[in-house]
Amino acid sequence: MNYLARVAIYVVAAAALLYAANADAARKAKDLLQYIPADTPYVMAFTKPLPDDVMDKFEPAVDNTLAAYKRIMQYTMSEAMVELAAEEGGAEKAEQLQAMSDEILSLMSVEGLRNAGIGRDALMAIYGDGLLPVFRIALSDGAQFDAAVERLEAKAPEKMPTASLRGQEYRYFDLDDMRVIVATFKNDAVITVVPASLSEDRLARTLGLSKPRNSLAKTKDLRKISKQYGYTDHFVSFIDVERIAASFTGDPSGLNTEFLQIIEHDPAKFSAQCRSEFSSLAGIAPRIVMGYTGVSSRFLDSGVIVELRDDIAAGLATLPAAVPGLGPDLGGLMAFGFSLNPLALRSFYEDRLDAMEAEPFKCEALADLQASTVKGREALAQPLPPVVYSFRGFLANITNVEGMDVATQTPPESIDASLLFAMENAQALVSMGAMMSPEIAALNLIPDGKAKLLNLPQLAEIAEQAFAALSENALSVSVGADAEANAEAMLSADIAADSPLMSMSFDAQRYYQFIGEAAMSDAESEEGEQMPLAMRTAIRDAMVSSGEMYKRMAVNVHLTKRGVEIDSRMTLAD
């Protein structure tokens, strides 16, 4: 099959993922979940409509983003057509390529997707039948989807081969020993990648022509995850690490035999000892779950949890420390920071080494991991300055940057920013700085929380004023507008009840603008060729339009008794 026809399939799938973020109200979640085996090792399912006012906000930005990517693909394809036309007899092929290119690009808009049967209310899921990936989407009109594929094939040098299974026809093309299948069953489209040698019975299961005896619709596992972790029904996902590991070490299901043969992986090569120990390692983080925790016209909240074994989770939960201001969205251009108790980290690491020495790995494949305990002990034996163990964290809050031009690599003319270093004995850190800098020594900072003017030549180029302030447990430095007040405010900021390990928040629109401006840089590519202005402009526009969906983004990482919890909020644009 022509290369562009393959590209078209990926365009449809990617655009559907970008656009179809809610479910058909006329169909229920079980209509999708009945095809997903309960023993799937991974799933990403959208099972409830997002509110109309949320989709009303998304659609214009999605349309603009698709339009920008359309221009990127137009340029890429035009280059290929110029090269093709220059070859002997290539003019006719170039003309055919142009026709098919136009048909593919017609899909890259909200209207184009709707005309291809992918409606605003498209219900969808990506899941594994064994390890094999399956993308299933509920179409608004299966006939429209088929018609779109037929239009693409009419412009291609040749059509995709077809085959029939249990009275149902499907299209496919082969990539070495793997087969990409595109099928439409009534109003469902299925795209999957399977071994070309897959048996008919196995293929019928993957395509959903043979429904699993035990499906997620019956077990309600996604609903159980939602209830356990407070996820909404709009989007829920999980990755079963233990099940995936078992597929490679023993494949007890037998579902992955053909695939493992293609990648030349033989589970039989693992001894019983190795299988047991790999299973134990997978049990450290047995499952990853994610989903929306809040949905409204103002924001989308989501959470990712890496579930951890109880003892590992309990040990890691001791690592975060108290850092003033760390956690909340500070509302500026960008804020980021982290907390860490070095003594707790050392204790956790020692406990892990003790466990590995008490019950050493005997599997030959884990010999290097077991040998690392020796290096670990040597590292712990190295002396560290006491000030290291006093460290508790860091927070930077950049409220404004003026005069910076990423495209021309022009540095900023001014920066408004504040930095905070949390320490058990902050005075010791200042004393160290005073030994290296006469300017710091002259400040005579005392832990009273009062800001003092900081005259450092290094800061003069980016800020008219800089101030520093000291408390018993933190040092802050602020430059730019309101630097004096900001330096003091950093020290007196609230400490979150549940201290995050890491935190980041930023102005999403300005962030994407920075990325877009960076794309406009006239620097040469790795091949030594300069990217044309039209291409750089299209990339910039794609970034900027992506940022039109959101005002702000914030992410916090917590270590809890459940594991690693990553909570994020995307504040939607007006």
C-alpha angles and dihedrals in degrees: 000000000000114000093237092058088059090048089053091058091052091046091054093047095045094045091049090053090050096044110026100068097144139055135251107265090209091059128058131230091250089063087068101031093054088075095051114089115234088230093057111138093216140013139174110191134178104201107162134045119261110231116275092240089058092050090046087060095045100047100069092046092046090050091052092047093050090048091054093049088047089060090049091054092044091057093045092050093045090058090052091049093051091052091046094048090053091061122088108276090001098121094081092046090049090052090051090047090053092052093051091043090056091051093051093047092051086071093060100091137065089255092047091053091049091050087053091056095259102125134190088260098052112154113210149166140183113208144150126255091199101317093327113110118233126188112195123180129179107228128213087221124010092194091058091052091051090047090053091052090047091052089053092048091049089061094043124090088243139006125248113264115254132214135183129231123181091341094310121113123216138177124233147165129200129237105190105295095347127082127211111210127198114188138167118205109183102300098345125092119203125194118181143154117226138162108274087230094058113136120246093247092050092046091049088058093049093049093045095244086120108043117216116257089229115035136171087255089063100038094041088211092153091053089050090053090048091052093046096050103027097250122158121235092249094088132000129167141171140183115206103211094183093052092049091049090050090053090061100038102040110349092212091178094059088216095116101048098112094042093050090050091054093053088044095240117146115192089195090073090073117088121225088256092055093047090052094048095045088050089052091052092049088052090064088074103013099170144013117208131183141172148135114294097184136014128188141135088267103048149358116223120195138176137204120194125190100201112220136196109267097251093046092048092048092051095047092047088069094061103078117086138196113278120169113242096006113136110025121091102259092201100232132114093283138343127184137163148137141216130218139169103211093196091053090049091052091049092049091049092048090052090052091050090048090052093049092049093046092051106019122196111255098185110110091222089062096047094109091050091051092046090056089075089076092055089045092057090047091052092051090051091061111101118240129197112262089240089068091062089048092059116109107169152301137250130188123188116188108189100174143001122195132192098011116138112188093187093059094032090240111164119232119276092211139004130198106203144138130209128196128192114194115209136166087230107020092175089068091057091051090049090054090050091048090057090057101036128044089198091060092045090052091057091069090205115197126187096259098112093243119135121236129194112263114210105194119152089211090066098044094086095060104029138031092213137026128184135188130200133185136206131173091270107024147038121209132192123189132184134187130017115015090359094154094054093040093053090055093042092055091060095048097045117125120266113230115245089229104039111217122226090221135004135186135172132169147168099266097201094051091043093056089044089056090050090048092049090050088056089059091063111122092219116137122257123244088268090058094250123122115239109242118252093242091057094046090049092051091050090049092050091049090055095045093048090049088057092052089078095063142043099193142359126205131182131186127185117205131183109216141160087272095054136255109352120193114190122185137180125200110195108209123231119250 
